[in-house]
Amino acid sequence: LPWSVPAELTDEVFTRARELLRTAERPILLHCGSANRVGAVWLPYRVLDGGLAFDEALAEAKTIGLRTPDFVGKARDYVKRQQARK
């Protein structure tokens, strides 16, 4: 699931990451050099598929390595749009 900059973090990336996280054989390894991108895709997965509150999932994602505010904003927007669809 290659992407690197905020402009490449699209709804399709979030949706595909969630699909992979839901269906992948366990154990699973998510990797990027700094874990920043791992935290970015982990955040919506934990909210939408894991049932966590956004702030709780954000704290988890930051512990993992999320640190780019643009990634947080994109994740927040994605989560809001997905929740509105329900």
PDB file of C-alpha atoms in Angstrom:
ATOM      1  CA  LEU A   1       0.000   0.000   0.000  1.00  0.00           C
ATOM      2  CA  PRO A   2       2.510   2.592  -1.137  1.00  0.00           C
ATOM      3  CA  TRP A   3       2.057   6.285  -0.371  1.00  0.00           C
ATOM      4  CA  SER A   4       4.275   8.869   1.255  1.00  0.00           C
ATOM      5  CA  VAL A   5       3.054  12.478   1.258  1.00  0.00           C
ATOM      6  CA  PRO A   6      -0.251  13.929   2.487  1.00  0.00           C
ATOM      7  CA  ALA A   7      -1.535  14.445  -1.060  1.00  0.00           C
ATOM      8  CA  GLU A   8      -1.234  10.682  -1.648  1.00  0.00           C
ATOM      9  CA  LEU A   9      -3.201   9.781   1.500  1.00  0.00           C
ATOM     10  CA  THR A  10      -6.581   9.447  -0.186  1.00  0.00           C
ATOM     11  CA  ASP A  11      -9.858   7.851   0.817  1.00  0.00           C
ATOM     12  CA  GLU A  12      -8.851   4.895  -1.334  1.00  0.00           C
ATOM     13  CA  VAL A  13      -5.672   4.414   0.724  1.00  0.00           C
ATOM     14  CA  PHE A  14      -7.616   4.556   3.992  1.00  0.00           C
ATOM     15  CA  THR A  15     -10.292   2.183   2.701  1.00  0.00           C
ATOM     16  CA  ARG A  16      -7.757  -0.303   1.341  1.00  0.00           C
ATOM     17  CA  ALA A  17      -5.729  -0.178   4.574  1.00  0.00           C
ATOM     18  CA  ARG A  18      -8.874  -0.865   6.605  1.00  0.00           C
ATOM     19  CA  GLU A  19      -9.758  -3.770   4.344  1.00  0.00           C
ATOM     20  CA  LEU A  20      -6.278  -5.254   4.682  1.00  0.00           C
ATOM     21  CA  LEU A  21      -6.269  -4.791   8.452  1.00  0.00           C
ATOM     22  CA  ARG A  22      -9.665  -6.488   8.770  1.00  0.00           C
ATOM     23  CA  THR A  23      -8.849  -9.459   6.553  1.00  0.00           C
ATOM     24  CA  ALA A  24      -5.109 -10.093   6.781  1.00  0.00           C
ATOM     25  CA  GLU A  25      -3.843 -13.264   8.331  1.00  0.00           C
ATOM     26  CA  ARG A  26      -2.413 -12.660  11.793  1.00  0.00           C
ATOM     27  CA  PRO A  27       0.124 -11.802  12.985  1.00  0.00           C
ATOM     28  CA  ILE A  28       0.437  -8.778  10.710  1.00  0.00           C
ATOM     29  CA  LEU A  29       3.246  -6.269  10.325  1.00  0.00           C
ATOM     30  CA  LEU A  30       2.725  -2.678   9.213  1.00  0.00           C
ATOM     31  CA  HIS A  31       5.919  -0.864   8.393  1.00  0.00           C
ATOM     32  CA  CYS A  32       7.266   2.484   7.335  1.00  0.00           C
ATOM     33  CA  GLY A  33      10.625   3.999   8.175  1.00  0.00           C
ATOM     34  CA  SER A  34       9.297   6.225  10.961  1.00  0.00           C
ATOM     35  CA  ALA A  35       5.888   4.619  11.686  1.00  0.00           C
ATOM     36  CA  ASN A  36       4.274   7.969  10.839  1.00  0.00           C
ATOM     37  CA  ARG A  37       2.319   6.500   7.933  1.00  0.00           C
ATOM     38  CA  VAL A  38       1.443   3.401   9.945  1.00  0.00           C
ATOM     39  CA  GLY A  39      -0.159   5.612  12.574  1.00  0.00           C
ATOM     40  CA  ALA A  40      -2.048   7.510   9.882  1.00  0.00           C
ATOM     41  CA  VAL A  41      -3.823   4.430   8.520  1.00  0.00           C
ATOM     42  CA  TRP A  42      -4.160   2.843  11.963  1.00  0.00           C
ATOM     43  CA  LEU A  43      -6.206   5.792  13.250  1.00  0.00           C
ATOM     44  CA  PRO A  44      -9.341   5.393  11.066  1.00  0.00           C
ATOM     45  CA  TYR A  45      -9.170   1.614  11.358  1.00  0.00           C
ATOM     46  CA  ARG A  46      -9.315   1.796  15.149  1.00  0.00           C
ATOM     47  CA  VAL A  47     -12.192   4.290  15.112  1.00  0.00           C
ATOM     48  CA  LEU A  48     -14.326   2.767  12.371  1.00  0.00           C
ATOM     49  CA  ASP A  49     -13.511  -0.912  12.798  1.00  0.00           C
ATOM     50  CA  GLY A  50     -12.297  -1.076  16.387  1.00  0.00           C
ATOM     51  CA  GLY A  51     -14.951   1.103  17.975  1.00  0.00           C
ATOM     52  CA  LEU A  52     -12.581   3.524  19.712  1.00  0.00           C
ATOM     53  CA  ALA A  53     -13.336   7.192  20.189  1.00  0.00           C
ATOM     54  CA  PHE A  54     -11.303   9.384  17.853  1.00  0.00           C
ATOM     55  CA  ASP A  55      -9.179  10.880  20.643  1.00  0.00           C
ATOM     56  CA  GLU A  56      -8.389   7.444  22.052  1.00  0.00           C
ATOM     57  CA  ALA A  57      -7.409   6.142  18.616  1.00  0.00           C
ATOM     58  CA  LEU A  58      -5.364   9.285  18.001  1.00  0.00           C
ATOM     59  CA  ALA A  59      -3.413   8.691  21.216  1.00  0.00           C
ATOM     60  CA  GLU A  60      -2.748   5.115  20.059  1.00  0.00           C
ATOM     61  CA  ALA A  61      -1.642   6.303  16.613  1.00  0.00           C
ATOM     62  CA  LYS A  62       0.711   8.857  18.144  1.00  0.00           C
ATOM     63  CA  THR A  63       2.203   6.148  20.346  1.00  0.00           C
ATOM     64  CA  ILE A  64       2.763   4.094  17.203  1.00  0.00           C
ATOM     65  CA  GLY A  65       4.520   7.022  15.487  1.00  0.00           C
ATOM     66  CA  LEU A  66       1.963   9.367  13.910  1.00  0.00           C
ATOM     67  CA  ARG A  67       3.283  12.908  14.011  1.00  0.00           C
ATOM     68  CA  THR A  68       2.254  14.721  10.809  1.00  0.00           C
ATOM     69  CA  PRO A  69      -0.686  17.098  11.405  1.00  0.00           C
ATOM     70  CA  ASP A  70      -1.808  16.794   7.760  1.00  0.00           C
ATOM     71  CA  PHE A  71      -2.146  13.021   8.184  1.00  0.00           C
ATOM     72  CA  VAL A  72      -4.244  13.566  11.324  1.00  0.00           C
ATOM     73  CA  GLY A  73      -6.482  16.012   9.469  1.00  0.00           C
ATOM     74  CA  LYS A  74      -6.972  13.650   6.553  1.00  0.00           C
ATOM     75  CA  ALA A  75      -7.773  10.776   8.913  1.00  0.00           C
ATOM     76  CA  ARG A  76     -10.253  12.940  10.852  1.00  0.00           C
ATOM     77  CA  ASP A  77     -12.011  14.002   7.636  1.00  0.00           C
ATOM     78  CA  TYR A  78     -12.161  10.419   6.373  1.00  0.00           C
ATOM     79  CA  VAL A  79     -13.599   9.168   9.660  1.00  0.00           C
ATOM     80  CA  LYS A  80     -16.259  11.915   9.709  1.00  0.00           C
ATOM     81  CA  ARG A  81     -17.337  11.159   6.148  1.00  0.00           C
ATOM     82  CA  GLN A  82     -17.493   7.419   6.808  1.00  0.00           C
ATOM     83  CA  GLN A  83     -19.500   7.918  10.008  1.00  0.00           C
ATOM     84  CA  ALA A  84     -21.926  10.204   8.179  1.00  0.00           C
ATOM     85  CA  ARG A  85     -22.605   7.427   5.657  1.00  0.00           C
ATOM     86  CA  LYS A  86     -23.925   5.104   8.376  1.00  0.00           C
TER      87      LYS A  86
END
